[in-house]
């Protein structure tokens, strides 16, 4: 077959990844100093990383002329220890996004399909499209993933199911028994990527025992990240665990030297400070409650969040986000997810949350004057 275009159709059709806007970009646009901007758009930890991370990076004799250790031995050992799993279950990546992509490379190809819920993390459709596979997107009218509906959407060519729990941008959570029921019924040749980017924020009673699930299901891989609760989004480091067969495929697909020395050292230090993680999770719970009360007082519908952000129906997400920007507040409009009336607001510091609520009240004049 001869070709006539530089890129295959599925690559030419790729859309850009739309991230939250940076502090510097918004500061420039609205003419405010950097320190007056609060970024509540990318679900970062407002407390930052553990102070031990900075200490460890200073102590580590990092020689930037050297390649990082491709095997990430210290981080793999620390993760194996923290999770109680063997090292050969683990794969470390440059952010868990890279592992969501690696699983698509592993399982998909043209002629194969992936199943995931409507309003899923944008990395899912993107990963599927990059490898030229097809997506079956399962309707989610209540903005909560329905594992039984994912199961029902599986077709003969399905090789992969993506499920983020809790989800982003929804923040909603589906109970462990429902996910387990799906895992029990799925054919063994279909891989499940369970994305647990926000698992640290779950109440202990809600958190599934993902390690026990992986022990039971050789077709399950669980992805997690240091970007959210651990406060290391800038370093790009995440991990996944699965039984050795699946984990080893992912280690081979992952780009060589993907995880820098700095990221490896920082992640190990972050794991060694469970108190900082607990403080972050507690501060987040207080922040969610604060935001929830404020949003209720404004009469704004918001989804029950099991994460460090909340999805809020503001009528016109794009317009409200632009208005908030003029107050120095960056939130995330989610029109690109098919949710044009909503914005996603990350939990900030107590002061940032208060500022956000005040600015939101001012940005919603029509509602406040009671237009029915
Ligand atoms: C933030 C996020 C990730 C991963 O982020 P990385 O920074 O690439 O580790 C993965 N899944 C979901 C649902 C997320 O919200």
Coordinates of C-alpha atoms and ligand atoms in Angstrom, one line a residue:
X1 CA 0.0 0.0 0.0
X2 CA 1.4 3.4 -0.9
X3 CA 0.9 6.4 1.3
X4 CA 0.1 10.0 0.4
X5 CA 0.0 11.9 3.7
X6 CA 2.8 12.4 6.3
X7 CA 0.7 11.2 9.2
X8 CA -1.8 8.3 9.6
X9 CA -5.4 9.6 10.0
X10 CA -5.6 8.8 13.7
X11 CA -2.5 11.0 14.4
X12 CA -3.6 13.9 12.1
X13 CA -6.9 13.9 14.1
X14 CA -5.3 14.2 17.5
X15 CA -6.4 17.2 19.6
X16 CA -4.1 19.0 22.0
X17 CA -4.0 18.1 25.7
X18 CA -5.6 21.1 27.4
X19 CA -4.0 21.7 30.8
X20 CA -4.9 24.1 33.5
X21 CA -3.4 27.5 32.8
X22 CA -0.1 28.4 34.5
X23 CA 0.2 31.1 37.1
X24 CA 2.7 33.0 34.9
X25 CA 0.4 33.0 31.9
X26 CA -2.6 34.3 33.8
X27 CA -0.5 36.8 35.7
X28 CA 0.7 38.3 32.4
X29 CA -2.8 38.3 30.9
X30 CA -4.6 40.0 33.8
X31 CA -1.7 42.2 34.9
X32 CA -1.4 40.9 38.4
X33 CA 1.9 40.0 40.3
X34 CA 2.6 36.3 40.4
X35 CA 2.1 36.1 44.1
X36 CA -1.5 37.4 43.7
X37 CA -2.5 34.5 41.6
X38 CA -4.0 31.4 43.2
X39 CA -4.0 28.3 40.9
X40 CA -6.9 26.0 41.7
X41 CA -7.0 24.3 38.4
X42 CA -4.8 21.2 38.4
X43 CA -5.5 19.4 41.6
X44 CA -2.1 20.1 43.1
X45 CA -1.3 19.9 46.8
X46 CA -1.6 23.5 48.2
X47 CA 0.8 22.5 51.1
X48 CA 3.4 21.5 48.6
X49 CA 5.6 18.4 49.0
X50 CA 7.0 17.1 52.2
X51 CA 9.9 19.3 53.5
X52 CA 11.9 16.1 53.4
X53 CA 11.8 16.2 49.6
X54 CA 13.8 19.4 49.4
X55 CA 16.2 18.1 52.0
X56 CA 16.7 14.9 50.2
X57 CA 17.3 16.6 46.9
X58 CA 19.9 18.9 48.5
X59 CA 21.6 15.9 50.2
X60 CA 21.6 13.7 47.2
X61 CA 24.8 14.1 45.2
X62 CA 23.0 14.3 41.9
X63 CA 25.3 14.5 39.0
X64 CA 23.2 15.9 36.1
X65 CA 25.7 14.7 33.6
X66 CA 24.8 11.1 34.3
X67 CA 21.7 9.2 33.1
X68 CA 19.3 8.3 35.8
X69 CA 19.2 4.7 37.0
X70 CA 16.7 3.2 34.6
X71 CA 15.6 0.6 37.1
X72 CA 14.7 3.1 39.8
X73 CA 15.9 0.6 42.4
X74 CA 15.5 2.7 45.5
X75 CA 12.0 3.9 44.5
X76 CA 10.9 0.4 43.5
X77 CA 12.1 -0.9 46.9
X78 CA 10.4 1.8 48.8
X79 CA 7.1 1.2 46.9
X80 CA 7.4 -2.6 47.3
X81 CA 7.8 -2.0 51.0
X82 CA 5.0 0.6 51.3
X83 CA 2.5 -1.6 49.3
X84 CA 3.7 -5.0 50.5
X85 CA 4.2 -6.3 47.0
X86 CA 7.2 -7.9 45.2
X87 CA 9.4 -5.6 43.1
X88 CA 8.5 -7.4 39.9
X89 CA 4.9 -6.2 40.3
X90 CA 6.0 -2.5 39.9
X91 CA 6.6 -0.1 37.1
X92 CA 7.6 3.5 37.7
X93 CA 6.8 6.1 35.0
X94 CA 7.2 9.8 34.2
X95 CA 3.9 10.7 35.8
X96 CA 1.1 8.1 35.8
X97 CA -0.1 9.6 32.5
X98 CA 2.8 7.9 30.8
X99 CA 1.7 4.6 32.3
X100 CA -1.9 5.1 31.1
X101 CA -0.4 5.6 27.6
X102 CA 1.9 2.5 28.1
X103 CA -1.0 0.3 28.8
X104 CA -2.7 1.5 25.5
X105 CA 0.5 0.6 23.6
X106 CA 0.6 -2.7 25.4
X107 CA -3.0 -3.8 24.7
X108 CA -4.3 -1.8 21.8
X109 CA -3.7 -1.5 18.0
X110 CA -5.9 -0.6 15.0
X111 CA -8.8 -3.1 15.1
X112 CA -8.9 -3.2 18.9
X113 CA -11.0 -1.2 21.2
X114 CA -11.0 0.3 24.7
X115 CA -14.0 0.9 26.9
X116 CA -14.3 3.8 29.4
X117 CA -16.9 6.1 30.9
X118 CA -18.1 9.4 29.5
X119 CA -16.5 12.3 31.5
X120 CA -13.3 10.2 32.0
X121 CA -9.9 11.7 32.3
X122 CA -8.8 13.1 28.9
X123 CA -5.6 11.0 28.9
X124 CA -7.8 7.9 28.2
X125 CA -9.2 8.9 24.8
X126 CA -5.9 10.5 23.9
X127 CA -3.9 7.3 24.6
X128 CA -6.4 5.2 22.7
X129 CA -6.3 7.5 19.7
X130 CA -2.5 7.7 19.6
X131 CA -2.3 4.0 19.0
X132 CA -5.0 4.0 16.3
X133 CA -7.5 2.0 18.3
X134 CA -11.2 2.6 18.8
X135 CA -13.0 3.9 21.9
X136 CA -16.4 2.8 23.3
X137 CA -17.5 5.6 25.5
X138 CA -20.2 4.5 28.0
X139 CA -22.9 7.1 28.9
X140 CA -22.7 8.3 32.5
X141 CA -25.8 10.5 33.0
X142 CA -25.3 10.9 36.7
X143 CA -21.5 11.6 36.4
X144 CA -20.6 8.5 38.3
X145 CA -18.8 5.6 36.6
X146 CA -21.1 2.5 36.2
X147 CA -18.9 -0.6 36.1
X148 CA -21.8 -2.8 35.0
X149 CA -22.3 -0.5 32.0
X150 CA -18.6 -0.7 31.2
X151 CA -18.9 -4.5 31.2
X152 CA -22.0 -4.4 29.0
X153 CA -20.1 -2.2 26.5
X154 CA -17.4 -4.7 25.9
X155 CA -17.3 -6.1 22.3
X156 CA -15.3 -8.8 20.6
X157 CA -12.5 -6.5 19.8
X158 CA -12.2 -4.9 23.3
X159 CA -8.8 -5.4 24.9
X160 CA -8.7 -2.7 27.5
X161 CA -11.1 -1.1 30.1
X162 CA -10.1 2.2 31.7
X163 CA -11.7 3.1 35.0
X164 CA -10.6 6.0 37.2
X165 CA -11.9 5.8 40.7
X166 CA -12.4 8.4 42.0
X167 CA -12.8 10.0 38.7
X168 CA -11.5 13.3 37.2
X169 CA -13.0 15.7 36.3
X170 CA -16.1 14.5 38.2
X171 CA -14.5 13.7 41.6
X172 CA -17.1 11.0 42.1
X173 CA -16.5 7.5 43.5
X174 CA -18.1 4.2 42.7
X175 CA -18.2 1.6 45.5
X176 CA -15.5 -1.2 45.6
X177 CA -18.1 -4.0 45.4
X178 CA -19.3 -2.7 42.0
X179 CA -15.8 -2.5 40.6
X180 CA -15.1 -6.0 41.9
X181 CA -18.3 -7.4 40.3
X182 CA -17.0 -6.0 37.0
X183 CA -13.5 -7.6 37.5
X184 CA -15.1 -10.9 38.3
X185 CA -17.2 -11.0 35.1
X186 CA -14.7 -9.6 32.6
X187 CA -13.0 -12.1 30.3
X188 CA -9.4 -12.6 31.3
X189 CA -8.0 -11.4 28.0
X190 CA -9.3 -7.9 28.6
X191 CA -6.9 -5.8 30.7
X192 CA -8.3 -3.3 33.2
X193 CA -6.4 -0.1 34.0
X194 CA -7.7 1.1 37.4
X195 CA -6.5 4.7 37.8
X196 CA -6.2 5.6 41.5
X197 CA -4.7 9.0 41.1
X198 CA -6.7 10.2 44.1
X199 CA -6.8 7.1 46.3
X200 CA -4.9 8.8 49.1
X201 CA -7.9 11.1 49.7
X202 CA -10.4 8.2 50.1
X203 CA -11.8 7.6 53.6
X204 CA -10.2 4.3 54.8
X205 CA -13.6 2.6 54.8
X206 CA -14.1 3.5 51.1
X207 CA -10.6 2.6 49.8
X208 CA -10.6 -0.8 48.0
X209 CA -7.8 -3.2 48.7
X210 CA -6.3 -2.8 45.2
X211 CA -3.3 -5.0 46.1
X212 CA -5.6 -7.9 46.9
X213 CA -7.4 -7.3 43.7
X214 CA -4.2 -7.5 41.7
X215 CA -3.2 -10.7 43.5
X216 CA -6.6 -12.1 42.3
X217 CA -6.8 -10.7 38.8
X218 CA -3.8 -11.1 36.5
X219 CA -5.5 -8.8 34.0
X220 CA -5.6 -5.8 36.4
X221 CA -3.1 -3.0 36.6
X222 CA -3.5 -0.2 39.1
X223 CA -1.9 3.3 38.4
X224 CA -1.1 5.9 41.0
X225 CA 0.8 9.1 41.1
X226 CA 3.0 11.4 43.2
X227 CA 1.5 14.4 41.5
X228 CA -1.6 14.9 43.7
X229 CA -1.6 14.1 47.4
X230 CA 2.2 13.9 47.5
X231 CA 2.6 17.3 45.9
X232 CA 5.2 16.4 43.3
X233 CA 3.4 17.3 40.1
X234 CA 6.4 19.3 38.8
X235 CA 8.7 16.3 38.9
X236 CA 6.5 13.8 36.8
X237 CA 6.6 10.6 38.7
X238 CA 3.9 7.9 39.1
X239 CA 3.8 4.1 39.3
X240 CA 1.7 1.1 38.5
X241 CA 1.4 -2.4 39.9
X242 CA 0.2 -5.6 38.3
X243 CA 1.2 -9.2 38.3
X244 CA 4.7 -9.8 36.9
X245 CA 3.6 -10.7 33.4
X246 CA 1.7 -7.5 32.8
X247 CA 4.2 -5.4 34.8
X248 CA 7.1 -6.6 32.8
X249 CA 5.4 -5.7 29.5
X250 CA 4.9 -2.1 30.8
X251 CA 8.5 -1.9 32.0
X252 CA 9.6 -2.8 28.5
X253 CA 7.3 -0.3 26.8
X254 CA 8.1 2.6 29.1
X255 CA 10.7 5.0 27.6
X256 CA 14.2 4.4 28.8
X257 CA 15.4 6.7 31.5
X258 CA 11.9 8.2 31.7
X259 CA 12.1 9.0 35.4
X260 CA 14.8 11.5 36.4
X261 CA 17.2 11.1 39.3
X262 CA 15.5 14.1 41.0
X263 CA 12.1 12.5 40.6
X264 CA 13.3 9.2 42.0
X265 CA 15.0 10.8 45.1
X266 CA 12.0 13.0 45.7
X267 CA 9.4 10.2 45.5
X268 CA 11.4 8.1 48.0
X269 CA 11.6 11.0 50.4
X270 CA 7.8 11.7 50.0
X271 CA 7.1 8.0 50.8
X272 CA 9.2 8.4 54.0
X273 CA 7.0 11.2 55.3
X274 CA 3.5 9.7 56.0
X275 CA 2.8 12.5 58.5
X276 CA 3.0 15.1 55.7
X277 CA 0.6 13.0 53.6
X278 CA -1.8 12.7 56.5
X279 CA -1.6 16.5 57.1
X280 CA -2.3 17.1 53.4
X281 CA -5.3 14.7 53.4
X282 CA -6.7 16.3 56.6
X283 CA -6.2 19.8 55.2
X284 CA -8.0 18.7 52.0
X285 CA -10.9 17.3 53.9
X286 CA -11.3 20.6 55.8
X287 CA -11.0 22.5 52.5
X288 CA -13.6 20.4 50.8
X289 CA -16.0 21.0 53.6
X290 CA -15.3 24.7 53.5
X291 CA -15.9 24.9 49.8
X292 CA -19.0 22.7 50.0
X293 CA -20.6 25.0 52.6
X294 CA -19.7 28.0 50.6
X295 CA -21.1 26.6 47.4
X296 CA -24.3 25.5 49.1
X297 CA -24.7 29.0 50.4
X298 CA -24.3 30.3 46.9
X299 CA -27.0 27.8 45.7
X300 CA -24.5 26.1 43.4
X301 CA -24.9 22.4 42.5
X302 CA -21.7 20.5 43.1
X303 CA -20.9 16.8 43.0
X304 CA -19.9 14.8 46.1
X305 CA -16.0 14.8 45.9
X306 CA -13.7 12.0 47.0
X307 CA -10.7 13.9 45.7
X308 CA -8.9 17.2 46.1
X309 CA -11.2 19.1 43.8
X310 CA -14.9 19.8 43.3
X311 CA -17.0 20.0 40.1
X312 CA -19.4 22.9 40.3
X313 CA -22.3 23.8 38.0
X314 CA -21.9 27.6 37.5
X315 CA -24.1 27.9 34.4
X316 CA -21.4 28.9 32.0
X317 CA -18.0 27.4 33.0
X318 CA -15.9 29.3 30.4
X319 CA -17.4 32.7 31.3
X320 CA -17.1 32.2 35.1
X321 CA -13.5 30.9 34.7
X322 CA -12.6 34.1 32.8
X323 CA -14.2 36.3 35.4
X324 CA -12.4 34.5 38.2
X325 CA -9.1 35.0 36.3
X326 CA -9.6 38.8 36.6
X327 CA -9.6 38.2 40.4
X328 CA -6.4 36.3 40.1
X329 CA -8.0 32.9 40.5
X330 CA -7.4 30.0 38.1
X331 CA -10.0 27.3 37.9
X332 CA -10.6 24.7 35.2
X333 CA -13.5 25.1 32.7
X334 CA -14.5 21.6 31.6
X335 CA -16.3 22.3 28.3
X336 CA -13.7 20.1 26.6
X337 CA -15.1 17.2 28.6
X338 CA -18.7 17.9 27.4
X339 CA -19.5 19.8 30.6
X340 CA -19.8 23.4 29.5
X341 CA -21.8 24.6 32.5
X342 CA -19.3 23.3 35.1
X343 CA -15.9 24.3 36.4
X344 CA -13.5 22.1 38.3
X345 CA -12.1 23.8 41.4
X346 CA -9.1 22.4 43.2
X347 CA -9.0 22.7 47.0
X348 CA -6.5 25.4 47.9
X349 CA -5.2 26.7 51.2
X350 CA -7.9 28.0 53.6
X351 CA -7.2 31.6 52.5
X352 CA -7.4 30.6 48.8
X353 CA -10.7 28.7 49.3
X354 CA -12.2 31.8 51.0
X355 CA -11.0 34.0 48.2
X356 CA -12.4 31.7 45.7
X357 CA -15.9 31.7 47.3
X358 CA -15.9 35.5 47.6
X359 CA -14.9 35.9 44.0
X360 CA -17.5 33.3 42.9
X361 CA -20.2 35.2 44.7
X362 CA -19.2 38.3 42.8
X363 CA -19.0 36.4 39.5
X364 CA -22.6 35.1 39.7
X365 CA -24.7 38.3 39.8
X366 CA -27.6 36.8 37.8
X367 CA -28.1 33.9 40.3
X368 CA -27.6 36.1 43.4
X369 CA -30.4 38.4 42.3
X370 CA -32.6 35.4 42.0
X371 CA -33.2 35.2 38.3
X372 CA -35.4 32.0 38.1
Ligands
LIG1 C1 -3.7 13.8 37.6 C2 -4.2 12.5 37.1 C3 -3.4 11.5 36.7 C4 -1.9 11.5 36.6 O1 -1.2 12.5 36.7 P1 0.4 12.4 36.5 O2 0.8 13.7 36.9 O3 0.7 12.1 35.1 O4 0.9 11.3 37.4 C5 -3.9 10.3 36.3 N1 -5.2 10.1 36.3 C6 -6.1 11.0 36.7 C7 -7.5 10.7 36.8 C8 -5.6 12.2 37.1 O5 -6.5 13.2 37.5

